[in-house]
CSV table of N, CA and C in Angstrom, one decimal:
chain,number,residue,atom,x,y,z
A,1,UNK,N,7.7,-87.0,-26.0
A,1,UNK,CA,6.5,-86.3,-26.5
A,1,UNK,C,6.0,-85.4,-25.3
A,2,UNK,N,5.6,-84.2,-25.7
A,2,UNK,CA,5.1,-83.2,-24.7
A,2,UNK,C,3.7,-83.6,-24.3
A,3,UNK,N,3.5,-83.6,-23.0
A,3,UNK,CA,2.1,-83.9,-22.5
A,3,UNK,C,1.2,-82.7,-22.7
A,4,UNK,N,0.1,-82.9,-23.2
A,4,UNK,CA,-0.9,-81.9,-23.6
A,4,UNK,C,-1.9,-81.7,-22.5
A,5,UNK,N,-2.1,-80.5,-21.9
A,5,UNK,CA,-3.1,-80.3,-20.9
A,5,UNK,C,-4.2,-79.5,-21.5
A,6,UNK,N,-5.4,-80.2,-21.6
A,6,UNK,CA,-6.5,-79.6,-22.2
A,6,UNK,C,-7.0,-78.4,-21.4
A,7,UNK,N,-7.0,-78.4,-20.1
A,7,UNK,CA,-7.5,-77.3,-19.3
A,7,UNK,C,-6.7,-76.0,-19.6
A,8,UNK,N,-5.4,-76.1,-19.7
A,8,UNK,CA,-4.6,-74.9,-19.9
A,8,UNK,C,-4.8,-74.4,-21.4
A,9,UNK,N,-5.0,-75.4,-22.3
A,9,UNK,CA,-5.3,-75.0,-23.7
A,9,UNK,C,-6.6,-74.2,-23.8
A,10,UNK,N,-7.6,-74.7,-23.1
A,10,UNK,CA,-8.9,-74.0,-23.2
A,10,UNK,C,-8.8,-72.6,-22.5
A,11,UNK,N,-8.2,-72.5,-21.4
A,11,UNK,CA,-8.0,-71.2,-20.7
A,11,UNK,C,-7.2,-70.3,-21.6
A,12,UNK,N,-6.2,-70.8,-22.3
A,12,UNK,CA,-5.4,-69.9,-23.2
A,12,UNK,C,-6.2,-69.4,-24.4
A,13,UNK,N,-6.9,-70.3,-25.0
A,13,UNK,CA,-7.8,-69.9,-26.1
A,13,UNK,C,-8.8,-68.9,-25.7
A,14,UNK,N,-9.4,-69.1,-24.5
A,14,UNK,CA,-10.4,-68.2,-24.0
A,14,UNK,C,-9.8,-66.8,-23.8
A,15,UNK,N,-8.6,-66.8,-23.2
A,15,UNK,CA,-7.9,-65.5,-22.9
A,15,UNK,C,-7.6,-64.8,-24.2
A,16,UNK,N,-7.1,-65.5,-25.2
A,16,UNK,CA,-6.8,-65.0,-26.5
A,16,UNK,C,-8.0,-64.4,-27.1
A,17,UNK,N,-9.1,-65.1,-27.1
A,17,UNK,CA,-10.4,-64.6,-27.7
A,17,UNK,C,-10.9,-63.3,-27.0
A,18,UNK,N,-10.8,-63.3,-25.7
A,18,UNK,CA,-11.2,-62.1,-25.0
A,18,UNK,C,-10.3,-60.9,-25.3
A,19,UNK,N,-9.0,-61.2,-25.4
A,19,UNK,CA,-8.1,-60.1,-25.7
A,19,UNK,C,-8.4,-59.5,-27.1
A,20,UNK,N,-8.6,-60.4,-28.1
A,20,UNK,CA,-8.9,-60.0,-29.4
A,20,UNK,C,-10.2,-59.3,-29.5
A,21,UNK,N,-11.2,-59.8,-28.8
A,21,UNK,CA,-12.5,-59.2,-28.8
A,21,UNK,C,-12.5,-57.8,-28.2
A,22,UNK,N,-11.7,-57.6,-27.1
A,22,UNK,CA,-11.6,-56.3,-26.5
A,22,UNK,C,-10.9,-55.3,-27.4
A,23,UNK,N,-9.9,-55.7,-28.2
A,23,UNK,CA,-9.2,-54.8,-29.0
A,23,UNK,C,-10.0,-54.4,-30.3
A,24,UNK,N,-10.8,-55.3,-30.7
A,24,UNK,CA,-11.6,-55.0,-31.9
A,24,UNK,C,-12.9,-54.3,-31.6
A,25,UNK,N,-13.4,-54.5,-30.4
A,25,UNK,CA,-14.7,-53.9,-30.1
A,25,UNK,C,-14.5,-52.3,-30.1
A,26,UNK,N,-15.4,-51.7,-30.8
A,26,UNK,CA,-15.4,-50.2,-30.9
A,26,UNK,C,-15.8,-49.6,-29.6
A,27,UNK,N,-15.2,-48.5,-29.2
A,27,UNK,CA,-15.5,-47.8,-28.0
A,27,UNK,C,-16.9,-47.1,-28.3
A,28,UNK,N,-17.8,-47.3,-27.5
A,28,UNK,CA,-19.2,-46.7,-27.6
A,28,UNK,C,-19.1,-45.3,-27.0
A,29,UNK,N,-19.7,-44.4,-27.7
A,29,UNK,CA,-19.8,-43.0,-27.2
A,29,UNK,C,-20.9,-42.9,-26.3
A,30,UNK,N,-20.7,-42.4,-25.1
A,30,UNK,CA,-21.8,-42.3,-24.1
A,30,UNK,C,-22.4,-40.9,-24.2
A,31,UNK,N,-23.7,-40.9,-24.4
A,31,UNK,CA,-24.4,-39.6,-24.5
A,31,UNK,C,-25.1,-39.4,-23.2
A,32,UNK,N,-24.9,-38.3,-22.5
A,32,UNK,CA,-25.6,-38.1,-21.2
A,32,UNK,C,-27.1,-38.0,-21.5
A,33,UNK,N,-28.0,-38.4,-20.5
A,33,UNK,CA,-29.4,-38.3,-20.7
A,33,UNK,C,-29.8,-36.9,-21.0
A,34,UNK,N,-30.7,-36.7,-22.0
A,34,UNK,CA,-31.2,-35.4,-22.3
A,34,UNK,C,-30.4,-34.6,-23.3
A,35,UNK,N,-29.4,-35.3,-23.8
A,35,UNK,CA,-28.6,-34.6,-24.9
A,35,UNK,C,-29.4,-34.6,-26.1
A,36,UNK,N,-29.6,-33.4,-26.6
A,36,UNK,CA,-30.4,-33.2,-27.8
A,36,UNK,C,-29.7,-33.3,-29.1
A,37,UNK,N,-28.4,-33.1,-29.1
A,37,UNK,CA,-27.6,-33.1,-30.3
A,37,UNK,C,-26.9,-34.5,-30.6
A,38,UNK,N,-27.6,-35.6,-30.2
A,38,UNK,CA,-27.0,-36.9,-30.3
A,38,UNK,C,-27.2,-37.5,-31.7
A,39,UNK,N,-28.2,-37.0,-32.4
A,39,UNK,CA,-28.5,-37.6,-33.7
A,39,UNK,C,-27.3,-37.5,-34.7
A,40,UNK,N,-27.0,-38.5,-35.4
A,40,UNK,CA,-25.8,-38.4,-36.3
A,40,UNK,C,-26.2,-38.9,-37.6
A,41,UNK,N,-25.4,-38.5,-38.6
A,41,UNK,CA,-25.5,-38.9,-40.0
A,41,UNK,C,-24.8,-40.2,-40.2
A,42,UNK,N,-25.2,-40.9,-41.3
A,42,UNK,CA,-24.5,-42.1,-41.6
A,42,UNK,C,-23.0,-41.9,-41.8
A,43,UNK,N,-22.6,-40.7,-42.2
A,43,UNK,CA,-21.2,-40.4,-42.4
A,43,UNK,C,-20.5,-40.0,-41.1
A,44,UNK,N,-21.2,-40.1,-39.9
A,44,UNK,CA,-20.7,-39.8,-38.6
A,44,UNK,C,-20.8,-38.3,-38.3
A,45,UNK,N,-21.5,-37.5,-39.1
A,45,UNK,CA,-21.7,-36.1,-38.8
A,45,UNK,C,-22.9,-36.0,-37.8
A,46,UNK,N,-22.6,-35.4,-36.7
A,46,UNK,CA,-23.7,-35.1,-35.7
A,46,UNK,C,-24.0,-33.7,-35.7
A,47,UNK,N,-25.2,-33.4,-35.2
A,47,UNK,CA,-25.7,-32.0,-35.1
A,47,UNK,C,-24.7,-31.2,-34.2
A,48,UNK,N,-24.2,-31.8,-33.2
A,48,UNK,CA,-23.2,-31.2,-32.3
A,48,UNK,C,-21.9,-30.9,-33.0
A,49,UNK,N,-21.6,-31.5,-34.1
A,49,UNK,CA,-20.3,-31.2,-34.8
A,49,UNK,C,-20.4,-29.9,-35.6
A,50,UNK,N,-21.6,-29.4,-35.8
A,50,UNK,CA,-21.7,-28.2,-36.7
A,50,UNK,C,-21.2,-27.0,-35.9
A,51,UNK,N,-20.3,-26.3,-36.5
A,51,UNK,CA,-19.7,-25.1,-36.0
A,51,UNK,C,-20.2,-23.9,-36.8
A,52,UNK,N,-20.4,-22.8,-36.0
A,52,UNK,CA,-21.0,-21.6,-36.6
A,52,UNK,C,-19.9,-20.5,-36.7
A,53,UNK,N,-20.1,-19.6,-37.6
A,53,UNK,CA,-19.3,-18.4,-37.8
A,53,UNK,C,-19.6,-17.3,-36.8
A,54,UNK,N,-18.7,-16.5,-36.5
A,54,UNK,CA,-18.9,-15.3,-35.6
A,54,UNK,C,-19.7,-14.3,-36.5
A,55,UNK,N,-20.6,-13.6,-35.9
A,55,UNK,CA,-21.4,-12.6,-36.6
A,55,UNK,C,-21.4,-11.3,-35.7
A,56,UNK,N,-21.8,-10.2,-36.3
A,56,UNK,CA,-21.9,-9.0,-35.4
A,56,UNK,C,-23.0,-9.3,-34.4
A,57,UNK,N,-23.0,-8.5,-33.3
A,57,UNK,CA,-24.0,-8.8,-32.2
A,57,UNK,C,-25.4,-8.4,-32.7
A,58,UNK,N,-26.4,-9.1,-32.2
A,58,UNK,CA,-27.7,-8.8,-32.5
A,58,UNK,C,-28.2,-9.6,-33.8
A,59,UNK,N,-29.4,-9.2,-34.2
A,59,UNK,CA,-30.0,-9.9,-35.4
A,59,UNK,C,-29.4,-9.3,-36.6
A,60,UNK,N,-29.6,-9.9,-37.8
A,60,UNK,CA,-29.1,-9.3,-39.0
A,60,UNK,C,-29.6,-7.9,-39.3
A,61,UNK,N,-30.9,-7.7,-38.9
A,61,UNK,CA,-31.5,-6.4,-39.2
A,61,UNK,C,-30.9,-5.4,-38.3
A,62,UNK,N,-30.6,-5.7,-37.0
A,62,UNK,CA,-29.9,-4.7,-36.1
A,62,UNK,C,-28.5,-4.4,-36.6
A,63,UNK,N,-27.8,-5.5,-37.0
A,63,UNK,CA,-26.4,-5.3,-37.5
A,63,UNK,C,-26.4,-4.5,-38.8
A,64,UNK,N,-27.4,-4.7,-39.7
A,64,UNK,CA,-27.5,-3.9,-40.9
A,64,UNK,C,-27.7,-2.5,-40.6
A,65,UNK,N,-28.6,-2.2,-39.7
A,65,UNK,CA,-28.9,-0.8,-39.4
A,65,UNK,C,-27.7,-0.1,-38.7
A,66,UNK,N,-27.1,-0.8,-37.8
A,66,UNK,CA,-25.8,-0.3,-37.2
A,66,UNK,C,-24.7,-0.1,-38.2
A,67,UNK,N,-24.6,-1.1,-39.2
A,67,UNK,CA,-23.6,-1.0,-40.2
A,67,UNK,C,-23.8,0.3,-41.1
A,68,UNK,N,-25.0,0.5,-41.5
A,68,UNK,CA,-25.3,1.7,-42.3
A,68,UNK,C,-24.9,3.0,-41.6
A,69,UNK,N,-25.1,3.0,-40.3
A,69,UNK,CA,-24.8,4.2,-39.5
A,69,UNK,C,-23.3,4.4,-39.3
A,70,UNK,N,-22.7,3.3,-38.8
A,70,UNK,CA,-21.3,3.3,-38.4
A,70,UNK,C,-20.3,3.4,-39.6
A,71,UNK,N,-20.8,2.9,-40.7
A,71,UNK,CA,-19.9,2.8,-41.9
A,71,UNK,C,-20.4,3.7,-43.0
A,72,UNK,N,-21.1,4.7,-42.7
A,72,UNK,CA,-21.7,5.6,-43.8
A,72,UNK,C,-20.6,6.2,-44.7
A,73,UNK,N,-19.5,6.7,-44.1
A,73,UNK,CA,-18.5,7.2,-45.0
A,73,UNK,C,-17.8,6.2,-45.9
A,74,UNK,N,-17.6,5.0,-45.4
A,74,UNK,CA,-17.0,3.9,-46.2
A,74,UNK,C,-18.0,3.5,-47.3
A,75,UNK,N,-19.3,3.5,-46.9
A,75,UNK,CA,-20.3,3.1,-47.9
A,75,UNK,C,-20.3,4.1,-49.1
A,76,UNK,N,-20.1,5.4,-48.8
A,76,UNK,CA,-20.0,6.4,-49.8
A,76,UNK,C,-18.8,6.2,-50.6
A,77,UNK,N,-17.6,5.9,-50.0
A,77,UNK,CA,-16.4,5.7,-50.7
A,77,UNK,C,-16.5,4.5,-51.6
A,78,UNK,N,-17.1,3.4,-51.2
A,78,UNK,CA,-17.3,2.2,-52.0
A,78,UNK,C,-18.2,2.6,-53.2
A,79,UNK,N,-19.3,3.3,-53.0
A,79,UNK,CA,-20.1,3.7,-54.1
A,79,UNK,C,-19.4,4.6,-55.1
A,80,UNK,N,-18.6,5.5,-54.6
A,80,UNK,CA,-17.9,6.4,-55.5
A,80,UNK,C,-16.8,5.6,-56.3
A,81,UNK,N,-16.1,4.7,-55.7
A,81,UNK,CA,-15.1,3.9,-56.4
A,81,UNK,C,-15.8,3.0,-57.4
A,82,UNK,N,-17.0,2.4,-57.1
A,82,UNK,CA,-17.7,1.6,-58.1
A,82,UNK,C,-18.1,2.4,-59.3
A,83,UNK,N,-18.5,3.6,-59.1
A,83,UNK,CA,-18.9,4.5,-60.2
A,83,UNK,C,-17.7,4.8,-61.1
A,84,UNK,N,-16.5,5.0,-60.4
A,84,UNK,CA,-15.3,5.2,-61.2
A,84,UNK,C,-14.9,4.0,-62.0
A,85,UNK,N,-15.0,2.8,-61.4
A,85,UNK,CA,-14.6,1.5,-62.0
A,85,UNK,C,-15.6,1.1,-63.1
A,86,UNK,N,-16.9,1.3,-63.0
A,86,UNK,CA,-17.8,0.8,-63.9
A,86,UNK,C,-18.7,1.8,-64.7
A,87,UNK,N,-18.7,3.0,-64.1
A,87,UNK,CA,-19.6,4.1,-64.7
A,87,UNK,C,-21.0,3.9,-64.3
A,88,UNK,N,-21.3,3.0,-63.4
A,88,UNK,CA,-22.6,2.7,-62.9
A,88,UNK,C,-22.8,3.0,-61.5
A,89,UNK,N,-24.0,3.3,-61.0
A,89,UNK,CA,-24.2,3.5,-59.6
A,89,UNK,C,-24.3,2.1,-58.9
A,90,UNK,N,-23.9,2.1,-57.7
A,90,UNK,CA,-24.0,0.8,-56.9
A,90,UNK,C,-25.0,0.9,-55.8
A,91,UNK,N,-26.0,0.0,-55.8
A,91,UNK,CA,-27.0,-0.1,-54.8
A,91,UNK,C,-26.3,-0.7,-53.5
A,92,UNK,N,-26.5,0.0,-52.4
A,92,UNK,CA,-25.9,-0.6,-51.1
A,92,UNK,C,-26.9,-1.6,-50.6
A,93,UNK,N,-26.5,-2.9,-50.8
A,93,UNK,CA,-27.3,-4.0,-50.3
A,93,UNK,C,-26.4,-5.0,-49.6
A,94,UNK,N,-26.4,-4.9,-48.3
A,94,UNK,CA,-25.5,-5.8,-47.5
A,94,UNK,C,-25.7,-7.3,-47.7
A,95,UNK,N,-26.9,-7.6,-48.2
A,95,UNK,CA,-27.3,-9.1,-48.4
A,95,UNK,C,-27.0,-9.6,-49.8
A,96,UNK,N,-26.5,-8.7,-50.6
A,96,UNK,CA,-26.2,-9.1,-52.0
A,96,UNK,C,-24.7,-9.6,-52.1
A,97,UNK,N,-24.6,-10.8,-52.6
A,97,UNK,CA,-23.2,-11.4,-52.6
A,97,UNK,C,-22.3,-10.6,-53.5
A,98,UNK,N,-22.8,-10.0,-54.6
A,98,UNK,CA,-21.9,-9.2,-55.5
A,98,UNK,C,-21.4,-7.9,-54.7
A,99,UNK,N,-22.3,-7.3,-54.0
A,99,UNK,CA,-22.0,-6.1,-53.2
A,99,UNK,C,-20.9,-6.5,-52.2
A,100,UNK,N,-21.1,-7.6,-51.5
A,100,UNK,CA,-20.2,-8.1,-50.5
A,100,UNK,C,-18.8,-8.3,-51.1
A,101,UNK,N,-18.8,-9.0,-52.2
A,101,UNK,CA,-17.5,-9.3,-52.9
A,101,UNK,C,-16.8,-8.0,-53.3
A,102,UNK,N,-17.5,-7.0,-53.8
A,102,UNK,CA,-16.9,-5.8,-54.2
A,102,UNK,C,-16.3,-5.1,-53.0
A,103,UNK,N,-17.1,-5.0,-51.9
A,103,UNK,CA,-16.6,-4.4,-50.7
A,103,UNK,C,-15.3,-5.1,-50.3
A,104,UNK,N,-15.3,-6.4,-50.2
A,104,UNK,CA,-14.2,-7.2,-49.8
A,104,UNK,C,-13.0,-7.0,-50.7
A,105,UNK,N,-13.2,-6.8,-52.0
A,105,UNK,CA,-12.1,-6.6,-52.9
A,105,UNK,C,-11.4,-5.2,-52.6
A,106,UNK,N,-12.1,-4.3,-52.0
A,106,UNK,CA,-11.4,-3.0,-51.7
A,106,UNK,C,-10.6,-3.0,-50.5
A,107,UNK,N,-10.7,-4.1,-49.7
A,107,UNK,CA,-9.9,-4.2,-48.5
A,107,UNK,C,-8.4,-4.2,-48.7
A,108,UNK,N,-7.9,-4.5,-49.9
A,108,UNK,CA,-6.5,-4.5,-50.2
A,108,UNK,C,-6.1,-3.4,-51.3
A,109,UNK,N,-7.1,-2.5,-51.6
A,109,UNK,CA,-6.9,-1.5,-52.6
A,109,UNK,C,-6.2,-0.3,-52.0
A,110,UNK,N,-5.1,-0.4,-51.4
A,110,UNK,CA,-4.4,0.7,-50.7
A,110,UNK,C,-4.0,1.8,-51.7
A,111,UNK,N,-3.9,1.5,-53.0
A,111,UNK,CA,-3.5,2.6,-53.9
A,111,UNK,C,-4.7,3.4,-54.4
A,112,UNK,N,-5.9,3.0,-54.1
A,112,UNK,CA,-7.1,3.7,-54.5
A,112,UNK,C,-7.6,4.8,-53.5
A,113,UNK,N,-7.2,4.7,-52.3
A,113,UNK,CA,-7.7,5.6,-51.2
A,113,UNK,C,-6.6,6.2,-50.4
A,114,UNK,N,-6.9,7.4,-49.9
A,114,UNK,CA,-6.0,8.0,-48.9
A,114,UNK,C,-6.0,7.1,-47.6
A,115,UNK,N,-4.9,7.3,-46.9
A,115,UNK,CA,-4.8,6.4,-45.7
A,115,UNK,C,-6.0,6.5,-44.7
A,116,UNK,N,-6.5,7.7,-44.5
A,116,UNK,CA,-7.6,7.8,-43.5
A,116,UNK,C,-8.9,7.2,-44.1
A,117,UNK,N,-9.0,7.3,-45.4
A,117,UNK,CA,-10.2,6.6,-46.1
A,117,UNK,C,-10.0,5.1,-46.1
A,118,UNK,N,-8.8,4.7,-46.3
A,118,UNK,CA,-8.5,3.2,-46.3
A,118,UNK,C,-8.8,2.6,-44.9
A,119,UNK,N,-8.6,3.3,-43.9
A,119,UNK,CA,-8.9,2.8,-42.5
A,119,UNK,C,-10.4,2.6,-42.4
A,120,UNK,N,-11.2,3.5,-43.0
A,120,UNK,CA,-12.7,3.4,-43.0
A,120,UNK,C,-13.1,2.2,-43.8
A,121,UNK,N,-12.4,2.0,-45.0
A,121,UNK,CA,-12.8,0.9,-45.9
A,121,UNK,C,-12.4,-0.4,-45.2
A,122,UNK,N,-11.3,-0.5,-44.6
A,122,UNK,CA,-10.9,-1.7,-43.9
A,122,UNK,C,-11.8,-2.1,-42.7
A,123,UNK,N,-12.3,-1.1,-42.0
A,123,UNK,CA,-13.2,-1.3,-40.9
A,123,UNK,C,-14.6,-1.8,-41.5
A,124,UNK,N,-15.0,-1.3,-42.6
A,124,UNK,CA,-16.2,-1.7,-43.3
A,124,UNK,C,-16.0,-3.1,-43.8
A,125,UNK,N,-14.9,-3.4,-44.4
A,125,UNK,CA,-14.6,-4.8,-44.9
A,125,UNK,C,-14.7,-5.8,-43.7
A,126,UNK,N,-14.1,-5.5,-42.6
A,126,UNK,CA,-14.2,-6.3,-41.4
A,126,UNK,C,-15.7,-6.6,-41.0
A,127,UNK,N,-16.4,-5.5,-41.0
A,127,UNK,CA,-17.9,-5.6,-40.7
A,127,UNK,C,-18.6,-6.5,-41.7
A,128,UNK,N,-18.3,-6.3,-43.0
A,128,UNK,CA,-19.0,-7.1,-44.0
A,128,UNK,C,-18.6,-8.6,-43.9
A,129,UNK,N,-17.3,-8.8,-43.5
A,129,UNK,CA,-16.8,-10.2,-43.4
A,129,UNK,C,-17.6,-10.9,-42.3
A,130,UNK,N,-17.9,-10.2,-41.2
A,130,UNK,CA,-18.8,-10.8,-40.2
A,130,UNK,C,-20.2,-10.9,-40.6
A,131,UNK,N,-20.7,-9.8,-41.2
A,131,UNK,CA,-22.1,-9.7,-41.6
A,131,UNK,C,-22.5,-10.9,-42.6
A,132,UNK,N,-21.6,-11.2,-43.5
A,132,UNK,CA,-22.0,-12.2,-44.5
A,132,UNK,C,-22.1,-13.6,-43.8
A,133,UNK,N,-21.6,-13.7,-42.6
A,133,UNK,CA,-21.7,-15.0,-41.9
A,133,UNK,C,-23.1,-15.3,-41.5
A,134,UNK,N,-24.0,-14.3,-41.4
A,134,UNK,CA,-25.4,-14.6,-41.1
A,134,UNK,C,-26.0,-15.6,-42.1
A,135,UNK,N,-25.7,-15.4,-43.3
A,135,UNK,CA,-26.2,-16.3,-44.4
A,135,UNK,C,-25.6,-17.7,-44.3
A,136,UNK,N,-24.3,-17.8,-44.0
A,136,UNK,CA,-23.7,-19.1,-43.9
A,136,UNK,C,-24.3,-19.8,-42.6
A,137,UNK,N,-24.5,-19.1,-41.5
A,137,UNK,CA,-25.0,-19.7,-40.3
A,137,UNK,C,-26.4,-20.2,-40.5
A,138,UNK,N,-27.2,-19.4,-41.3
A,138,UNK,CA,-28.6,-19.8,-41.6
A,138,UNK,C,-28.6,-21.2,-42.3
A,139,UNK,N,-27.7,-21.3,-43.3
A,139,UNK,CA,-27.6,-22.5,-44.1
A,139,UNK,C,-27.2,-23.7,-43.2
A,140,UNK,N,-26.2,-23.4,-42.3
A,140,UNK,CA,-25.7,-24.5,-41.4
A,140,UNK,C,-26.8,-24.9,-40.4
A,141,UNK,N,-27.6,-23.9,-40.0
A,141,UNK,CA,-28.7,-24.2,-39.1
A,141,UNK,C,-29.8,-25.1,-39.7
A,142,UNK,N,-30.0,-25.0,-41.0
A,142,UNK,CA,-30.9,-25.9,-41.7
A,142,UNK,C,-30.4,-27.4,-41.6
A,143,UNK,N,-29.1,-27.5,-41.9
A,143,UNK,CA,-28.6,-28.9,-41.8
A,143,UNK,C,-28.6,-29.4,-40.3
A,144,UNK,N,-28.3,-28.6,-39.4
A,144,UNK,CA,-28.3,-29.0,-38.0
A,144,UNK,C,-29.8,-29.4,-37.6
A,145,UNK,N,-30.7,-28.6,-38.0
A,145,UNK,CA,-32.1,-29.0,-37.7
A,145,UNK,C,-32.5,-30.3,-38.3
A,146,UNK,N,-32.1,-30.5,-39.5
A,146,UNK,CA,-32.4,-31.8,-40.2
A,146,UNK,C,-31.8,-33.0,-39.4
A,147,UNK,N,-30.5,-32.8,-38.9
A,147,UNK,CA,-29.9,-33.9,-38.1
A,147,UNK,C,-30.6,-34.1,-36.8
A,148,UNK,N,-31.0,-33.0,-36.2
A,148,UNK,CA,-31.7,-33.1,-34.9
A,148,UNK,C,-33.1,-33.8,-35.0
A,149,UNK,N,-33.7,-33.7,-36.2
A,149,UNK,CA,-34.9,-34.4,-36.5
A,149,UNK,C,-34.7,-35.8,-36.8
A,150,UNK,N,-33.5,-36.3,-36.8
A,150,UNK,CA,-33.2,-37.7,-37.1
A,150,UNK,C,-33.0,-38.0,-38.5
A,151,UNK,N,-33.0,-37.0,-39.4
A,151,UNK,CA,-32.9,-37.3,-40.9
A,151,UNK,C,-31.4,-37.5,-41.2
A,152,UNK,N,-31.2,-38.3,-42.2
A,152,UNK,CA,-29.8,-38.5,-42.7
A,152,UNK,C,-29.5,-37.5,-43.8
A,153,UNK,N,-28.3,-37.1,-43.8
A,153,UNK,CA,-27.8,-36.2,-44.9
A,153,UNK,C,-27.2,-37.0,-46.0
A,154,UNK,N,-27.4,-36.6,-47.2
A,154,UNK,CA,-26.8,-37.3,-48.3
A,154,UNK,C,-25.3,-37.0,-48.3
A,155,UNK,N,-24.5,-37.8,-49.0
A,155,UNK,CA,-23.1,-37.5,-49.1
A,155,UNK,C,-22.8,-36.1,-49.6
A,156,UNK,N,-23.6,-35.6,-50.5
A,156,UNK,CA,-23.5,-34.3,-51.1
A,156,UNK,C,-23.8,-33.2,-50.0
A,157,UNK,N,-24.8,-33.5,-49.2
A,157,UNK,CA,-25.2,-32.5,-48.1
A,157,UNK,C,-24.1,-32.5,-47.1
A,158,UNK,N,-23.6,-33.7,-46.7
A,158,UNK,CA,-22.5,-33.8,-45.7
A,158,UNK,C,-21.3,-33.0,-46.2
A,159,UNK,N,-20.9,-33.2,-47.5
A,159,UNK,CA,-19.8,-32.4,-48.1
A,159,UNK,C,-20.1,-30.9,-48.0
A,160,UNK,N,-21.3,-30.5,-48.3
A,160,UNK,CA,-21.7,-29.1,-48.2
A,160,UNK,C,-21.5,-28.6,-46.8
A,161,UNK,N,-21.9,-29.3,-45.8
A,161,UNK,CA,-21.8,-28.9,-44.4
A,161,UNK,C,-20.3,-28.7,-44.1
A,162,UNK,N,-19.5,-29.7,-44.5
A,162,UNK,CA,-18.0,-29.6,-44.2
A,162,UNK,C,-17.4,-28.4,-44.9
A,163,UNK,N,-17.8,-28.1,-46.1
A,163,UNK,CA,-17.2,-27.0,-46.9
A,163,UNK,C,-17.7,-25.7,-46.4
A,164,UNK,N,-18.9,-25.7,-45.8
A,164,UNK,CA,-19.5,-24.4,-45.3
A,164,UNK,C,-19.0,-24.0,-44.0
A,165,UNK,N,-18.7,-25.0,-43.1
A,165,UNK,CA,-18.3,-24.7,-41.7
A,165,UNK,C,-16.9,-23.9,-41.7
A,166,UNK,N,-16.8,-23.1,-40.6
A,166,UNK,CA,-15.5,-22.5,-40.4
A,166,UNK,C,-14.5,-23.6,-40.0
A,167,UNK,N,-13.2,-23.3,-40.2
A,167,UNK,CA,-12.2,-24.2,-39.8
A,167,UNK,C,-12.2,-24.3,-38.2
A,168,UNK,N,-12.1,-25.6,-37.7
A,168,UNK,CA,-12.1,-25.8,-36.3
A,168,UNK,C,-10.9,-25.1,-35.7
A,169,UNK,N,-11.1,-24.4,-34.6
A,169,UNK,CA,-10.0,-23.7,-33.9
A,169,UNK,C,-8.9,-24.6,-33.4
A,170,UNK,N,-9.2,-25.9,-33.2
A,170,UNK,CA,-8.3,-26.8,-32.7
A,170,UNK,C,-7.5,-27.6,-33.8
A,171,UNK,N,-7.9,-27.3,-35.1
A,171,UNK,CA,-7.3,-27.9,-36.2
A,171,UNK,C,-5.8,-27.5,-36.4
A,172,UNK,N,-4.9,-28.4,-36.7
A,172,UNK,CA,-3.6,-28.0,-36.9
A,172,UNK,C,-3.5,-27.0,-38.1
A,173,UNK,N,-2.6,-26.1,-37.9
A,173,UNK,CA,-2.5,-25.0,-38.9
A,173,UNK,C,-1.3,-25.3,-39.8
A,174,UNK,N,-1.4,-25.0,-41.1
A,174,UNK,CA,-0.3,-25.1,-42.0
A,174,UNK,C,0.7,-24.0,-41.7
A,175,UNK,N,0.3,-22.9,-41.1
A,175,UNK,CA,1.1,-21.8,-40.8
A,175,UNK,C,1.9,-22.0,-39.5
A,176,UNK,N,1.5,-23.0,-38.7
A,176,UNK,CA,2.1,-23.2,-37.4
A,176,UNK,C,3.4,-24.0,-37.6
A,177,UNK,N,4.5,-23.3,-37.5
A,177,UNK,CA,5.8,-23.9,-37.7
A,177,UNK,C,6.6,-24.1,-36.4
A,178,UNK,N,5.9,-23.9,-35.3
A,178,UNK,CA,6.6,-23.9,-34.0
A,178,UNK,C,6.9,-25.3,-33.6
A,179,UNK,N,6.3,-26.4,-34.2
A,179,UNK,CA,6.5,-27.8,-33.8
A,179,UNK,C,7.7,-28.4,-34.6
A,180,UNK,N,8.3,-27.6,-35.5
A,180,UNK,CA,9.4,-28.1,-36.3
A,180,UNK,C,10.7,-28.1,-35.6
């Protein structure tokens, strides 16, 4: 019969428990003192996780004024094309989602414009693409503010934040085939 040593048995059990406890224990995230974006949602979303879109420089008002000046010819081309398409006049309203969609739709309408006019349209489309980000960023800022105040976001709000945010620049791309 094998002689049983209680001391080694207790030491072995203690070591096993410590090993299991160490592997199961979650790594705590350390927040430096004074970090203001430490508040998190029950779904793990923190204010610091919110990513914003690129916008034209300056405030929306400054960008709008600059856009009217820099893209005047494209704005006229857009209005003329809308009149041809619908028979109605188009009000130039950078903040109107329908206006933004119509401008964006012309970004690939190469058959409707001369090459030099298309260059103006494409430049305007790029501007509008950035300009419309002001509204998205404003919405994201509301959620960030809510999280900073310590409020919890509902699952629906959390989903809205994730669907509203731009794709993380570090996210793997489906177009990246270099790793194959």
